[in-house]
């Protein structure tokens, strides 16, 4: 077996780039905080999901498809969901099931692989109750006025991930305001709240509903185990959400560590501000997919390194579309004899950028280099004389035929490397023909166009000019109709026409 390249990741916990070493290479675990499903997800949410998907693909490549367990949860109970359900007079599940399905479909259109597990919070309430009970029993949590709070003063490492110290957090204490009045320390956070609008579950500490943070701790434990390898999410979740997940999980499970590596993606911005529902500056994935192919959106999301902010714009989408069109056009014109074979044991001379802290922009730029390398090989006459110009191999081929076969195998190799990177990035996953047809289907109409023209010629031979005129009119109408829809019909050599997007 060829040795795999080493993966490095920037760990937000240690604030250093580290070599990734899983606890068990036959069971690599990763968790990603998923959406709260009460409305459509925006493209900033998609960035977090697509970054995690690339990491998932890289891990699957290194450790094997069956050895990476990826859990992305669905938060299907939350105050905003309950409020929306009350307003609409429906069960919360009616809203959450609808938007969970839309989220899954939207991400699939962006080329995200389905995670191994997609736990729903409401299916793990029992696990949350067990965890909260343990925290109360061991003195890390306390009940107060129908609520349960985590006592941050009991956990020495609180603030380690985000860099927030307890003293700084206490500075913001606003005693007497709402929940704060019920807490021992203002930084304490809620694990359990009383039921709201009739939504609640029975628990030893009173009928109620879970706080947000405990959901992820319980679902990560149920699907992946007590100590996980990688935890992902956007930087906005570092504090308080992830800080609180660490506190709950470490104290309830009795370990020093909850996740060994924390991978946080930076914001996707609209103008100078983070895209967020509360600012009202969101662009929905669902709406973008009406106009753009999922791969265009995916490329736009991967053009910036995940630890840099990404400025979202229509120009970015246009640029990504043009780039993909160029690559697909290039692949469409590759002679079949040089077509890529899948790489199973690729010989890595140096670590590809994608393994270096998921450097997607750098890896994407390698597409252009590989493409011009292949073009160069294809455009040069395949003779021993030309071969010398771009070969470093010492022994020269003796004949044109030998030269050609060496060149073709070099092109094969370059194409295979290109396809290897594309698979890790989830790009160029379509057939070029399909790409240019844009998921549309004009086959039946174009077949009718050909049949009508055959009949028109038959009518002409039979001298039936009226029928011929009517039939040619029908074929012209078909051509005009598809043209208005952005499609051109092209005549084929055997009388069989084809179509493509203009
Ligand atoms: P939410 O539904 O707000 O909890 O977000 C789901 C995921 O998307 C989390 O990992 C967030 O950190 C991430 N996220 C939300 N807004 C943005 C944004 N503007 N840019 C990048 N990631 C974001
Ligand atoms: Zn979470």
Tab-separated table of N, CA and C and ligand atoms in Angstrom, residues 32-38 41-49 75 103 212 232-238 241-242 264-270 273-277 281 310, ligand 1:
chain	number	residue	atom	x	y	z
A	32	UNK	N	-20.063	17.784	13.725
A	32	UNK	CA	-20.263	19.136	13.219
A	32	UNK	C	-21.616	19.638	13.714
A	33	UNK	N	-21.647	20.838	14.271
A	33	UNK	CA	-22.910	21.377	14.761
A	33	UNK	C	-23.802	21.722	13.572
A	34	UNK	N	-24.922	21.086	13.516
A	34	UNK	CA	-25.825	21.267	12.377
A	34	UNK	C	-26.820	22.404	12.593
A	35	UNK	N	-27.823	22.482	11.739
A	35	UNK	CA	-28.731	23.626	11.754
A	35	UNK	C	-29.879	23.497	12.767
A	36	UNK	N	-30.424	24.647	13.109
A	36	UNK	CA	-31.683	24.690	13.858
A	36	UNK	C	-32.750	24.844	12.785
A	37	UNK	N	-33.616	23.846	12.675
A	37	UNK	CA	-34.453	23.770	11.476
A	37	UNK	C	-35.849	24.400	11.654
A	38	UNK	N	-35.896	25.724	11.426
A	38	UNK	CA	-37.196	26.396	11.439
A	38	UNK	C	-37.357	27.308	10.227
A	41	UNK	N	-31.737	27.481	5.254
A	41	UNK	CA	-30.355	27.787	5.639
A	41	UNK	C	-29.768	28.783	4.648
A	42	UNK	N	-28.832	29.614	5.130
A	42	UNK	CA	-28.195	30.589	4.239
A	42	UNK	C	-26.818	30.090	3.807
A	43	UNK	N	-26.215	30.846	2.901
A	43	UNK	CA	-24.975	30.393	2.295
A	43	UNK	C	-23.800	30.395	3.299
A	44	UNK	N	-23.928	31.198	4.371
A	44	UNK	CA	-22.925	31.158	5.451
A	44	UNK	C	-22.985	29.807	6.159
A	45	UNK	N	-24.195	29.309	6.404
A	45	UNK	CA	-24.356	27.968	6.999
A	45	UNK	C	-23.760	26.920	6.068
A	46	UNK	N	-23.954	27.139	4.760
A	46	UNK	CA	-23.436	26.171	3.791
A	46	UNK	C	-21.916	26.114	3.847
A	47	UNK	N	-21.283	27.275	4.122
A	47	UNK	CA	-19.818	27.267	4.178
A	47	UNK	C	-19.348	26.278	5.247
A	48	UNK	N	-19.981	26.316	6.431
A	48	UNK	CA	-19.592	25.419	7.522
A	48	UNK	C	-19.775	23.954	7.098
A	49	UNK	N	-20.857	23.672	6.389
A	49	UNK	CA	-21.144	22.286	5.985
A	49	UNK	C	-20.192	21.813	4.880
A	75	UNK	N	-30.864	20.305	15.128
A	75	UNK	CA	-31.503	20.863	16.316
A	75	UNK	C	-32.975	21.072	15.984
A	103	UNK	N	-32.870	21.263	4.101
A	103	UNK	CA	-31.429	21.427	4.398
A	103	UNK	C	-30.628	20.284	3.772
A	212	UNK	N	-29.585	24.536	24.555
A	212	UNK	CA	-28.991	24.192	23.255
A	212	UNK	C	-27.692	23.370	23.401
A	232	UNK	N	-16.101	20.267	14.455
A	232	UNK	CA	-16.089	21.404	13.524
A	232	UNK	C	-17.220	22.382	13.844
A	233	UNK	N	-17.181	23.507	13.159
A	233	UNK	CA	-18.246	24.510	13.305
A	233	UNK	C	-17.708	25.887	12.958
A	234	UNK	N	-18.589	26.845	12.828
A	234	UNK	CA	-18.168	28.210	12.531
A	234	UNK	C	-17.556	28.869	13.756
A	235	UNK	N	-16.714	29.903	13.537
A	235	UNK	CA	-16.047	30.581	14.659
A	235	UNK	C	-17.031	31.182	15.655
A	236	UNK	N	-18.218	31.521	15.181
A	236	UNK	CA	-19.201	32.106	16.105
A	236	UNK	C	-19.636	31.118	17.181
A	237	UNK	N	-19.385	29.833	16.949
A	237	UNK	CA	-19.821	28.832	17.929
A	237	UNK	C	-18.765	28.563	19.015
A	238	UNK	N	-17.539	29.084	18.783
A	238	UNK	CA	-16.458	28.819	19.745
A	238	UNK	C	-16.903	29.166	21.164
A	241	UNK	N	-21.022	28.285	22.741
A	241	UNK	CA	-21.521	26.936	22.482
A	241	UNK	C	-20.467	25.836	22.685
A	242	UNK	N	-19.329	25.974	22.007
A	242	UNK	CA	-18.332	24.895	22.096
A	242	UNK	C	-17.647	24.857	23.462
A	264	UNK	N	-12.436	25.365	13.180
A	264	UNK	CA	-13.451	26.418	13.050
A	264	UNK	C	-13.309	27.165	11.737
A	265	UNK	N	-14.413	27.243	11.003
A	265	UNK	CA	-14.379	28.030	9.759
A	265	UNK	C	-14.710	29.489	10.068
A	266	UNK	N	-14.057	30.382	9.302
A	266	UNK	CA	-14.313	31.823	9.449
A	266	UNK	C	-15.665	32.178	8.813
A	267	UNK	N	-16.026	33.425	8.959
A	267	UNK	CA	-17.314	33.875	8.460
A	267	UNK	C	-17.366	34.049	6.956
A	268	UNK	N	-18.540	33.873	6.456
A	268	UNK	CA	-18.863	34.319	5.106
A	268	UNK	C	-19.553	35.663	5.318
A	269	UNK	N	-19.046	36.675	4.635
A	269	UNK	CA	-19.563	38.032	4.851
A	269	UNK	C	-20.352	38.548	3.664
A	270	UNK	N	-21.297	39.399	4.004
A	270	UNK	CA	-22.058	40.121	2.983
A	270	UNK	C	-21.694	41.574	3.215
A	273	UNK	N	-20.218	42.829	6.782
A	273	UNK	CA	-20.772	42.154	7.957
A	273	UNK	C	-20.957	40.660	7.740
A	274	UNK	N	-20.901	39.916	8.844
A	274	UNK	CA	-21.166	38.483	8.818
A	274	UNK	C	-22.590	38.263	8.300
A	275	UNK	N	-22.745	37.273	7.442
A	275	UNK	CA	-24.103	36.951	7.005
A	275	UNK	C	-24.820	36.263	8.167
A	276	UNK	N	-25.934	36.801	8.569
A	276	UNK	CA	-26.673	36.138	9.653
A	276	UNK	C	-28.141	36.523	9.615
A	277	UNK	N	-28.937	35.582	10.094
A	277	UNK	CA	-30.384	35.806	10.089
A	277	UNK	C	-30.740	37.044	10.884
A	281	UNK	N	-29.281	39.926	6.457
A	281	UNK	CA	-28.546	40.098	5.192
A	281	UNK	C	-28.250	38.746	4.537
A	310	UNK	N	-14.700	35.082	3.949
A	310	UNK	CA	-15.050	34.969	2.519
A	310	UNK	C	-16.090	36.037	2.193
B	1	LIG	P1	-26.597	28.138	12.981
B	1	LIG	O1	-27.813	27.500	12.344
B	1	LIG	O2	-26.638	29.638	13.028
B	1	LIG	O3	-26.252	27.518	14.320
B	1	LIG	O4	-25.348	27.817	12.022
B	1	LIG	C1	-24.989	26.544	11.534
B	1	LIG	C2	-23.529	26.562	11.181
B	1	LIG	O5	-23.231	27.621	10.252
B	1	LIG	C3	-22.621	26.831	12.371
B	1	LIG	O6	-21.446	26.053	12.257
B	1	LIG	C4	-22.306	28.306	12.261
B	1	LIG	O7	-21.109	28.631	12.891
B	1	LIG	C5	-22.192	28.453	10.754
B	1	LIG	N1	-22.407	29.833	10.285
B	1	LIG	C6	-23.471	30.634	10.548
B	1	LIG	N2	-23.327	31.837	9.934
B	1	LIG	C7	-22.157	31.793	9.251
B	1	LIG	C8	-21.453	32.706	8.386
B	1	LIG	N3	-21.930	33.912	8.078
B	1	LIG	N4	-20.270	32.311	7.872
B	1	LIG	C9	-19.781	31.080	8.131
B	1	LIG	N5	-20.377	30.164	8.931
B	1	LIG	C10	-21.560	30.512	9.489
